[in-house]
Coordinates of C-alpha atoms and ligand atoms in Angstrom, one line a residue:
X1 CA 0.1 0.1 0.0
X2 CA 1.2 3.5 -0.8
X3 CA 3.0 5.2 2.0
X4 CA 3.4 2.1 4.1
X5 CA 6.5 0.0 5.1
X6 CA 9.6 1.5 4.2
X7 CA 7.7 4.7 2.4
X8 CA 6.0 5.6 6.1
X9 CA 8.0 8.9 6.4
X10 CA 6.8 10.2 3.1
X11 CA 3.2 10.6 4.1
X12 CA 1.3 12.9 6.7
X13 CA -1.9 11.8 7.8
X14 CA -3.3 11.5 4.2
X15 CA -1.0 14.2 2.7
X16 CA 2.0 12.9 0.6
X17 CA 5.1 15.2 1.7
X18 CA 7.5 17.2 -0.7
X19 CA 11.1 16.3 -0.8
X20 CA 13.7 19.0 0.2
X21 CA 17.4 18.9 1.6
X22 CA 17.2 15.5 2.0
X23 CA 13.9 15.0 4.0
X24 CA 10.3 14.7 3.7
X25 CA 8.5 18.0 4.5
X26 CA 5.1 19.7 4.8
X27 CA 4.5 22.5 3.1
X28 CA 3.6 25.6 5.1
X29 CA 1.2 26.7 2.7
X30 CA -1.1 24.0 4.2
X31 CA -2.5 23.6 0.7
X32 CA -2.9 20.3 -1.0
X33 CA -3.5 19.0 -4.7
X34 CA -6.0 16.0 -4.9
X35 CA -5.1 13.1 -7.5
X36 CA -8.2 11.7 -9.0
X37 CA -8.2 8.1 -9.6
X38 CA -9.2 8.0 -13.4
X39 CA -11.3 4.5 -12.8
X40 CA -13.4 5.6 -9.8
X41 CA -13.4 9.3 -10.6
X42 CA -13.1 10.1 -7.1
X43 CA -9.9 11.5 -5.1
X44 CA -7.5 8.7 -4.5
X45 CA -4.3 10.7 -3.0
X46 CA -3.4 14.2 -1.9
X47 CA 0.3 15.9 -2.4
X48 CA 1.6 19.1 -1.2
X49 CA 0.8 22.4 -3.0
X50 CA 4.7 23.6 -2.9
X51 CA 5.0 27.3 -2.8
X52 CA 7.7 29.7 -4.6
X53 CA 9.4 29.9 -1.2
X54 CA 9.7 26.2 -0.8
X55 CA 10.8 26.1 -4.7
X56 CA 13.4 28.7 -3.9
X57 CA 14.7 26.6 -1.0
X58 CA 15.1 23.4 -3.3
X59 CA 17.0 25.6 -5.7
X60 CA 19.4 27.2 -3.5
X61 CA 20.1 23.6 -2.1
X62 CA 20.1 21.9 -5.2
X63 CA 23.3 24.7 -6.0
X64 CA 25.3 23.8 -3.1
X65 CA 25.0 20.1 -3.3
X66 CA 25.5 20.1 -6.9
X67 CA 29.2 21.8 -6.3
X68 CA 30.4 19.0 -4.2
X69 CA 28.4 16.4 -6.0
X70 CA 30.5 17.0 -9.4
X71 CA 33.8 16.4 -7.6
X72 CA 32.6 12.9 -6.1
X73 CA 34.6 10.3 -7.9
X74 CA 32.6 9.1 -10.9
X75 CA 32.8 5.7 -10.0
X76 CA 31.1 6.6 -6.4
X77 CA 28.3 8.3 -8.2
X78 CA 27.6 5.0 -10.3
X79 CA 27.5 2.9 -7.0
X80 CA 25.1 5.0 -5.6
X81 CA 22.9 4.9 -8.6
X82 CA 23.2 1.0 -9.2
X83 CA 21.9 1.3 -5.2
X84 CA 19.0 3.2 -6.1
X85 CA 18.0 1.0 -9.2
X86 CA 18.2 -2.2 -7.1
X87 CA 15.9 -0.6 -4.2
X88 CA 13.8 0.6 -6.8
X89 CA 13.2 -2.8 -8.5
X90 CA 13.1 -4.4 -4.6
X91 CA 10.1 -2.1 -4.2
X92 CA 8.1 -2.3 -7.5
X93 CA 4.9 -3.4 -6.2
X94 CA 3.7 -0.6 -3.8
X95 CA 5.0 1.8 -6.8
X96 CA 3.1 0.1 -9.6
X97 CA 0.2 0.0 -7.4
X98 CA 0.2 3.7 -7.2
X99 CA 0.4 3.8 -11.0
X100 CA -2.8 1.8 -11.2
X101 CA -4.5 3.9 -9.0
X102 CA -3.2 7.3 -10.4
X103 CA -3.0 6.7 -14.0
X104 CA -5.3 3.6 -14.5
X105 CA -2.1 1.8 -16.1
X106 CA -2.6 -1.7 -16.5
X107 CA -1.4 -3.5 -13.2
X108 CA 1.3 -5.9 -15.0
X109 CA 2.5 -2.7 -17.2
X110 CA 2.9 -0.4 -14.4
X111 CA 5.3 -3.3 -12.7
X112 CA 7.1 -3.4 -15.9
X113 CA 7.5 0.5 -16.0
X114 CA 9.0 0.5 -12.7
X115 CA 11.5 -2.5 -13.6
X116 CA 12.5 -1.0 -16.8
X117 CA 13.2 2.4 -14.8
X118 CA 15.8 0.4 -12.5
X119 CA 17.4 -1.0 -15.5
X120 CA 17.5 2.4 -17.0
X121 CA 19.2 3.8 -13.8
X122 CA 22.0 1.2 -14.1
X123 CA 22.5 1.5 -17.7
X124 CA 23.0 5.2 -16.9
X125 CA 25.6 4.5 -14.2
X126 CA 27.2 2.2 -16.7
X127 CA 27.3 4.5 -19.8
X128 CA 28.2 7.3 -17.9
X129 CA 31.2 5.5 -16.3
X130 CA 32.2 4.7 -20.0
X131 CA 31.5 8.4 -21.8
X132 CA 32.5 10.7 -18.7
X133 CA 35.6 9.3 -18.3
X134 CA 36.9 9.9 -22.2
X135 CA 38.0 13.2 -23.3
X136 CA 39.7 14.6 -26.4
X137 CA 43.1 15.7 -27.3
X138 CA 43.9 18.0 -29.8
X139 CA 47.2 19.8 -31.4
X140 CA 47.2 23.2 -32.9
X141 CA 49.2 22.6 -35.8
X142 CA 46.3 20.9 -37.8
X143 CA 44.9 24.2 -38.1
X144 CA 46.4 26.5 -41.0
X145 CA 49.3 29.0 -39.9
X146 CA 49.7 27.2 -36.3
X147 CA 52.9 25.9 -34.9
X148 CA 52.6 22.7 -32.8
X149 CA 52.9 24.6 -29.8
X150 CA 49.3 24.2 -28.2
X151 CA 47.7 21.0 -26.8
X152 CA 44.2 21.0 -25.7
X153 CA 42.6 18.9 -23.3
X154 CA 38.8 18.1 -23.2
X155 CA 36.7 16.6 -20.8
X156 CA 32.7 16.7 -20.1
X157 CA 31.5 19.1 -17.1
X158 CA 28.1 19.3 -15.6
X159 CA 25.6 22.0 -16.1
X160 CA 24.5 22.7 -12.9
X161 CA 20.8 22.2 -11.7
X162 CA 18.6 20.3 -13.6
X163 CA 14.8 20.7 -13.9
X164 CA 13.0 17.4 -15.0
X165 CA 9.3 17.6 -15.7
X166 CA 7.8 14.3 -17.1
X167 CA 4.3 13.8 -18.2
X168 CA 1.5 11.4 -16.9
X169 CA 1.7 8.6 -18.8
X170 CA 5.0 7.3 -17.9
X171 CA 5.5 9.2 -14.7
X172 CA 8.4 6.9 -13.1
X173 CA 10.3 6.0 -16.3
X174 CA 10.3 9.5 -18.0
X175 CA 11.3 10.9 -14.4
X176 CA 14.2 8.6 -14.5
X177 CA 15.2 9.0 -17.9
X178 CA 16.2 12.5 -16.9
X179 CA 17.6 11.9 -13.3
X180 CA 19.8 9.0 -14.2
X181 CA 21.7 11.0 -16.9
X182 CA 21.6 14.4 -14.7
X183 CA 22.9 12.6 -11.3
X184 CA 25.7 10.5 -13.2
X185 CA 27.0 13.6 -15.2
X186 CA 27.5 15.5 -12.1
X187 CA 24.6 17.5 -11.8
X188 CA 21.9 18.0 -9.3
X189 CA 18.1 17.5 -9.9
X190 CA 14.8 19.2 -8.9
X191 CA 11.9 17.1 -10.0
X192 CA 8.4 18.5 -10.7
X193 CA 6.2 15.2 -11.3
X194 CA 3.3 15.2 -13.2
X195 CA 0.2 15.8 -10.7
X196 CA -1.3 12.2 -12.0
X197 CA 1.4 10.1 -11.2
X198 CA 2.9 12.5 -8.1
X199 CA 2.7 9.8 -5.7
X200 CA 4.4 6.8 -7.9
X201 CA 7.3 9.6 -8.5
X202 CA 7.4 10.5 -4.7
X203 CA 8.1 6.8 -3.7
X204 CA 10.7 6.6 -6.3
X205 CA 12.1 9.8 -5.0
X206 CA 12.3 7.8 -1.9
X207 CA 14.4 4.9 -3.2
X208 CA 17.1 7.3 -4.1
X209 CA 16.8 8.7 -0.6
X210 CA 17.3 5.3 0.7
X211 CA 20.3 4.7 -1.4
X212 CA 21.9 7.4 0.5
X213 CA 22.5 10.3 -2.0
X214 CA 23.7 13.7 -0.1
X215 CA 21.0 16.1 1.0
X216 CA 19.8 18.7 -1.8
X217 CA 21.2 16.7 -4.6
X218 CA 17.9 15.5 -5.5
X219 CA 14.5 17.3 -4.6
X220 CA 11.0 16.7 -5.5
X221 CA 8.3 19.6 -5.7
X222 CA 4.6 18.8 -6.0
X223 CA 1.9 21.1 -7.1
X224 CA -0.2 21.9 -9.9
X225 CA 2.0 22.7 -12.9
X226 CA -0.2 25.8 -14.0
X227 CA 0.5 27.3 -10.5
X228 CA 4.5 26.8 -10.0
X229 CA 5.4 25.4 -13.2
X230 CA 6.5 29.0 -14.7
X231 CA 8.4 30.0 -11.4
X232 CA 10.3 26.6 -11.7
X233 CA 11.1 26.9 -15.3
X234 CA 12.0 30.5 -15.3
X235 CA 13.6 30.5 -12.1
X236 CA 17.7 32.0 -12.4
X237 CA 19.1 28.6 -10.9
X238 CA 18.1 26.5 -13.4
X239 CA 20.8 25.5 -15.8
X240 CA 18.7 23.0 -17.9
X241 CA 15.3 21.9 -18.3
X242 CA 14.2 18.3 -19.6
X243 CA 11.0 18.4 -20.1
X244 CA 8.3 15.7 -21.6
X245 CA 4.7 16.5 -22.4
X246 CA 2.2 18.3 -24.9
X247 CA 1.9 21.8 -25.9
X248 CA 3.3 23.2 -22.5
X249 CA 6.7 22.3 -23.8
X250 CA 6.3 24.9 -26.6
X251 CA 5.5 27.5 -24.0
X252 CA 8.2 26.6 -21.9
X253 CA 10.9 26.9 -24.9
X254 CA 9.8 30.6 -25.3
X255 CA 9.9 31.4 -21.6
X256 CA 12.7 29.5 -20.7
X257 CA 16.2 31.5 -20.4
X258 CA 19.8 30.9 -22.2
X259 CA 20.0 27.4 -20.9
X260 CA 19.8 23.8 -22.9
X261 CA 16.7 22.3 -23.1
X262 CA 15.5 19.1 -23.9
X263 CA 11.9 18.8 -25.1
X264 CA 10.1 15.6 -25.7
X265 CA 6.4 16.8 -27.1
X266 CA 3.4 15.1 -28.9
X267 CA 3.2 12.9 -32.0
X268 CA 1.0 12.0 -34.4
X269 CA 2.7 8.8 -35.7
X270 CA 2.0 7.3 -39.0
X271 CA 1.6 3.8 -39.8
X272 CA 2.5 3.5 -43.9
X273 CA 1.2 0.2 -45.3
X274 CA 2.5 -1.1 -48.7
X275 CA 0.5 -3.6 -50.7
X276 CA 3.0 -6.2 -50.3
X277 CA 2.9 -6.0 -46.7
X278 CA 2.4 -8.9 -44.1
X279 CA -1.2 -8.1 -43.2
X280 CA -1.3 -10.3 -40.1
X281 CA 2.0 -8.6 -39.0
X282 CA 0.7 -5.1 -39.5
X283 CA -2.4 -5.9 -37.9
X284 CA -0.8 -7.1 -34.5
X285 CA 1.5 -4.0 -34.5
X286 CA -1.3 -1.8 -35.1
X287 CA -3.2 -3.2 -32.1
X288 CA 0.0 -3.1 -30.0
X289 CA 0.9 0.3 -31.1
X290 CA -2.3 1.9 -31.3
X291 CA -4.3 0.6 -28.4
X292 CA -1.6 0.0 -25.7
X293 CA -2.4 1.9 -22.5
X294 CA -5.4 2.9 -24.4
X295 CA -3.3 4.8 -27.0
X296 CA -2.2 7.4 -24.1
X297 CA 1.7 6.9 -25.5
X298 CA 3.6 9.7 -27.5
X299 CA 5.0 7.2 -29.8
X300 CA 1.2 5.3 -30.4
X301 CA 0.1 4.7 -33.8
X302 CA -1.9 7.4 -34.3
X303 CA -3.0 7.3 -38.0
X304 CA -2.8 4.5 -40.5
X305 CA -2.3 5.6 -44.0
X306 CA -3.1 2.2 -46.0
X307 CA -2.8 1.2 -49.7
X308 CA -6.3 1.4 -51.1
X309 CA -5.8 -2.3 -52.5
X310 CA -5.3 -4.0 -49.3
X311 CA -7.4 -1.7 -46.9
X312 CA -10.2 -3.7 -46.7
X313 CA -8.5 -6.9 -45.8
X314 CA -6.4 -4.8 -43.5
X315 CA -9.2 -3.5 -41.7
X316 CA -11.1 -6.5 -41.2
X317 CA -8.0 -8.2 -39.5
X318 CA -7.8 -5.2 -37.1
X319 CA -11.7 -5.3 -36.2
X320 CA -11.3 -9.0 -35.4
X321 CA -8.4 -8.2 -32.9
X322 CA -10.2 -5.0 -31.6
X323 CA -13.2 -7.6 -30.6
X324 CA -10.9 -9.6 -28.7
X325 CA -9.3 -6.6 -26.5
X326 CA -10.7 -6.6 -22.8
X327 CA -12.2 -3.4 -21.5
X328 CA -12.1 -2.4 -18.0
X329 CA -10.5 -1.4 -14.6
X330 CA -6.5 -1.6 -14.4
X331 CA -6.5 -3.7 -11.6
X332 CA -7.9 -6.7 -13.8
X333 CA -4.8 -5.9 -16.2
X334 CA -7.8 -5.0 -18.8
X335 CA -6.2 -3.9 -22.4
X336 CA -8.4 -1.0 -22.4
X337 CA -8.6 1.1 -19.3
X338 CA -10.0 4.4 -18.4
X339 CA -8.0 7.5 -19.8
X340 CA -6.6 9.8 -17.5
X341 CA -9.1 12.3 -16.7
X342 CA -12.6 13.5 -17.6
X343 CA -11.3 16.3 -19.8
X344 CA -9.3 13.9 -21.6
X345 CA -12.4 11.7 -22.4
X346 CA -14.3 14.5 -23.4
X347 CA -11.4 15.8 -25.6
X348 CA -11.5 12.3 -27.2
X349 CA -15.2 12.4 -27.8
X350 CA -15.0 15.4 -29.3
X351 CA -12.7 14.2 -32.1
X352 CA -15.3 11.0 -32.6
X353 CA -18.2 13.1 -32.8
X354 CA -16.5 15.5 -35.6
X355 CA -15.5 12.1 -37.6
X356 CA -18.9 11.0 -37.2
X357 CA -20.6 14.4 -38.4
X358 CA -18.2 14.4 -41.3
X359 CA -18.9 10.8 -42.7
X360 CA -16.1 8.3 -41.4
X361 CA -16.7 4.7 -41.1
X362 CA -17.1 3.5 -37.5
X363 CA -15.7 -0.2 -37.3
X364 CA -17.3 -0.4 -33.8
X365 CA -20.3 1.6 -32.0
X366 CA -18.9 4.6 -29.9
X367 CA -19.4 3.3 -26.5
X368 CA -17.8 5.5 -23.2
X369 CA -18.5 4.9 -19.1
X370 CA -17.0 7.6 -17.4
X371 CA -13.6 7.8 -18.5
X372 CA -13.4 4.5 -20.3
X373 CA -13.9 4.6 -23.8
X374 CA -14.2 1.4 -25.7
X375 CA -11.6 0.9 -28.7
X376 CA -12.6 2.4 -32.0
X377 CA -11.1 2.3 -35.4
X378 CA -12.7 4.7 -37.8
X379 CA -12.4 3.7 -41.3
X380 CA -12.1 6.0 -44.6
X381 CA -11.1 9.1 -42.5
X382 CA -10.8 12.1 -44.8
X383 CA -8.3 15.2 -44.5
X384 CA -10.8 17.4 -43.1
X385 CA -11.7 15.3 -40.3
X386 CA -9.9 16.8 -36.9
X387 CA -8.8 13.0 -35.9
X388 CA -6.7 12.6 -39.3
X389 CA -4.2 15.4 -37.9
X390 CA -4.8 15.6 -33.7
X391 CA -3.5 13.3 -31.1
X392 CA -6.4 11.7 -29.2
X393 CA -4.3 10.3 -26.6
X394 CA -7.1 7.8 -26.5
X395 CA -8.0 4.3 -28.0
X396 CA -9.3 5.8 -31.2
X397 CA -7.5 4.9 -34.6
X398 CA -8.2 6.8 -37.9
X399 CA -7.7 4.8 -41.1
X400 CA -7.0 6.9 -44.2
X401 CA -6.9 5.0 -47.5
X402 CA -4.2 6.0 -49.9
X403 CA -3.8 5.5 -53.7
X404 CA 0.0 6.0 -53.7
X405 CA 3.3 6.0 -51.6
X406 CA 3.8 9.6 -52.1
X407 CA 0.3 10.3 -50.7
X408 CA 1.3 8.7 -47.4
X409 CA 4.5 10.6 -47.6
X410 CA 2.7 13.5 -48.1
X411 CA 0.2 13.3 -45.3
X412 CA 3.0 12.2 -42.6
X413 CA 5.1 15.3 -43.8
X414 CA 2.1 17.8 -43.7
X415 CA 1.5 16.8 -39.7
X416 CA 2.8 19.7 -37.5
X417 CA 4.3 16.9 -35.6
X418 CA 7.2 14.7 -36.3
X419 CA 8.1 12.2 -33.6
X420 CA 8.0 8.8 -35.2
X421 CA 6.5 6.8 -38.1
X422 CA 6.5 3.2 -39.3
X423 CA 6.3 1.4 -42.7
X424 CA 5.3 -2.0 -43.6
X425 CA 6.6 -3.7 -46.7
X426 CA 8.5 -6.7 -47.6
X427 CA 10.7 -4.3 -50.1
X428 CA 13.7 -3.0 -47.9
X429 CA 14.7 -0.7 -50.9
X430 CA 11.2 0.7 -50.8
X431 CA 11.3 1.0 -47.1
X432 CA 14.7 2.7 -47.0
X433 CA 13.4 5.3 -49.6
X434 CA 10.3 6.1 -47.5
X435 CA 11.9 6.6 -44.3
X436 CA 14.5 8.9 -46.0
X437 CA 11.6 11.0 -47.1
X438 CA 9.6 11.0 -43.8
X439 CA 10.1 13.9 -41.6
X440 CA 10.2 12.3 -38.3
X441 CA 12.6 11.6 -35.6
X442 CA 12.7 8.2 -36.0
X443 CA 11.3 5.4 -38.4
X444 CA 10.6 2.0 -37.6
X445 CA 10.4 -0.6 -40.6
X446 CA 8.0 -3.5 -40.0
X447 CA 7.0 -2.6 -36.3
X448 CA 5.0 -0.3 -34.6
X449 CA 6.5 3.0 -33.2
X450 CA 8.2 2.6 -29.8
X451 CA 10.4 4.7 -27.2
X452 CA 12.7 2.1 -26.0
X453 CA 15.1 0.1 -25.6
X454 CA 16.0 3.3 -23.6
X455 CA 19.5 3.5 -24.8
X456 CA 18.3 4.2 -28.6
X457 CA 18.4 7.6 -29.6
X458 CA 15.0 9.2 -29.3
X459 CA 13.8 12.6 -30.7
X460 CA 11.2 14.5 -32.1
X461 CA 11.0 17.2 -35.2
X462 CA 9.0 19.9 -35.9
X463 CA 6.1 20.1 -33.0
X464 CA 7.6 16.9 -31.4
X465 CA 10.5 18.6 -29.7
X466 CA 14.0 19.7 -29.6
X467 CA 17.1 17.9 -28.4
X468 CA 17.6 14.2 -28.4
X469 CA 17.0 11.7 -25.5
X470 CA 18.2 7.8 -25.1
X471 CA 20.6 7.5 -22.3
X472 CA 23.7 8.5 -24.0
X473 CA 22.3 11.5 -25.6
X474 CA 21.2 12.5 -22.7
X475 CA 24.4 12.4 -20.7
X476 CA 26.0 14.1 -23.5
X477 CA 23.2 16.7 -23.4
X478 CA 23.5 17.7 -19.6
X479 CA 27.2 18.2 -20.1
X480 CA 29.3 21.0 -21.6
X481 CA 32.8 20.8 -23.0
X482 CA 35.6 22.2 -20.8
X483 CA 38.9 22.8 -22.4
X484 CA 42.4 23.1 -20.9
X485 CA 44.8 24.5 -23.3
X486 CA 48.3 24.0 -22.2
X487 CA 50.7 26.6 -24.5
X488 CA 54.3 25.6 -25.2
X489 CA 57.2 27.7 -25.4
X490 CA 58.8 28.1 -28.8
X491 CA 61.1 27.4 -30.1
X492 CA 60.8 23.5 -29.2
X493 CA 63.7 21.0 -28.3
X494 CA 65.6 20.0 -31.4
X495 CA 65.0 16.3 -32.1
X496 CA 68.4 14.0 -32.6
Ligands
NAP1 P1 1.3 18.2 -20.3 O1 -0.2 18.3 -19.8 O2 1.9 18.9 -21.0 O3 2.1 18.0 -18.7 C1 3.5 17.7 -18.7 C2 4.0 18.2 -17.6 O4 4.0 19.6 -17.3 C3 3.2 17.7 -16.1 O5 4.1 17.5 -15.3 C4 2.5 19.1 -15.8 O6 2.1 18.9 -14.5 C5 3.5 20.2 -16.5 N1 3.0 21.2 -16.4 C6 1.9 21.9 -16.8 N2 1.9 23.1 -16.7 C7 3.1 23.6 -16.7 C8 3.9 24.8 -16.7 N3 3.1 25.7 -16.8 N4 5.2 24.9 -16.6 C9 5.9 23.7 -16.4 N5 5.2 22.4 -16.3 C10 3.8 22.3 -16.5 O7 1.3 16.6 -20.8 P2 0.7 15.2 -20.4 O8 -0.9 15.5 -20.4 O9 1.0 15.1 -18.8 O10 1.2 14.2 -21.1 C11 0.6 13.9 -22.4 C12 1.5 14.8 -23.3 O11 2.8 14.3 -23.4 C13 1.1 13.8 -24.8 O12 1.0 15.4 -25.9 C14 2.0 13.3 -25.4 O13 2.6 13.1 -26.7 C15 3.3 13.8 -24.7 N6 4.3 12.8 -24.4 C16 5.7 13.0 -25.4 C17 6.5 11.9 -25.1 C18 8.1 12.0 -26.1 O14 8.7 11.8 -25.6 N7 8.2 12.8 -27.0 C19 6.4 10.7 -24.1 C20 5.2 10.6 -23.4 C21 4.1 11.5 -23.6 P3 0.5 18.9 -14.1 O15 0.5 17.5 -14.1 O16 0.9 19.2 -12.5 O17 -0.1 19.7 -14.9

């Protein structure tokens, strides 16, 4: 149960505390924020509504702690991260239970998220030890006009305080994908968890506390993003922001100062299906890609662009598989569970009604109970329908029938998003040419888009973000190059 056993100290009465200066604290504001269980639609947990004063304190201590941490030997930093990873995995059950209750993630997937997060932290430690231990050595005489009189030594140094803001859909995994690289690289870290998912994040942070990280190096302030978000992202002590979420990221990019930004935003991942594709493989991937976690994944398949000649057969195959999806509460490990909030369900319904009014073919009848929306495949979707372009973040999948490959590429590239895309064909030459033409950060050939494995580079183009994630890229992004130049006197010794 949340807040029990080793997690007892993170709760006070029925309100979870925030984490600052290596301690669990109550906000003097006396205010809290409720977390609504998407399944019951009733308040499940409460977290502190942190104020600007608390943010200031957290930043002040993060700055001090970072200076010492940067001097801590790399192998010691790695050792602590491995310890935190082991503790996190040991306590996967209560953390996964929070995910079930806060974001209605199916029970098994919730456990997977926590275990994957532990693995991610360990990998960061290993990768950091390798790449941060290396630098460059340059000699001046390779540049025109220079003698061999300057030796340049470069190494990677930390940025300072990293602010991490993950979204609700993978609150633990997308938090540690920022925490692990930041800490191994010698930064301190301030986490602002999503409100839905905050309690799972607080439990995760406690695993770092139990591992024995220095006071103030990692902090976690809770509260609504709309209330403390601007204060955090524009705080003068922040040296880097790593954000994952929706359009909010664009607003943050405009407001943040001259600091490195890692923005992983929305997507409208296209699945292009050619005539020669293995349609059974495509259908399985559309189900996995479009409906896992009820479509609430940045890399979900969000539009199918299929050649007209095979569209009928593919739609029938997908329909048969949709009929087998289980729908219900996350505790029962159903395939389709309630979406995160009532406003999200209303937004999805708006897209469905627009498609209905404009004549899309409904492969199933539309059904909704509270936040639970039954999976729906919409065939014969046209470009004038909102669902052709917008990200539903729900179990609704549009199919657009195309008559040429160019039409599919054009639709993909006309989107303001450019996260991932996928192509299904048995012709690798065609696949490579289409991949080259698609304006997305990643293209998957013969599989649905996916964020993992977590050491692969992961990035979006256009409104899907800036910078690149993946463990190595994140470590590099959270450091800067420092050079020391040794200037030699001339003339040099003569040889022989
Ligand atoms: P969101 O509404 O943008 O929220 C993301 C985070 O930003 C939350 O922690 C939120 O806190 C915080 N926030 C809200 N207002 C803020 C402000 N003014 N300043 C600073 N932070 C603020 O996104 P979401 O609904 O959680 O997640 C869904 C979106 O994330 C989708 O668009 C999805 O595609 C995208 N996503 C992208 C990736 C990727 O890697 N590209 C991965 C996963 C999800 P509160 O919860 O307290 O509001």
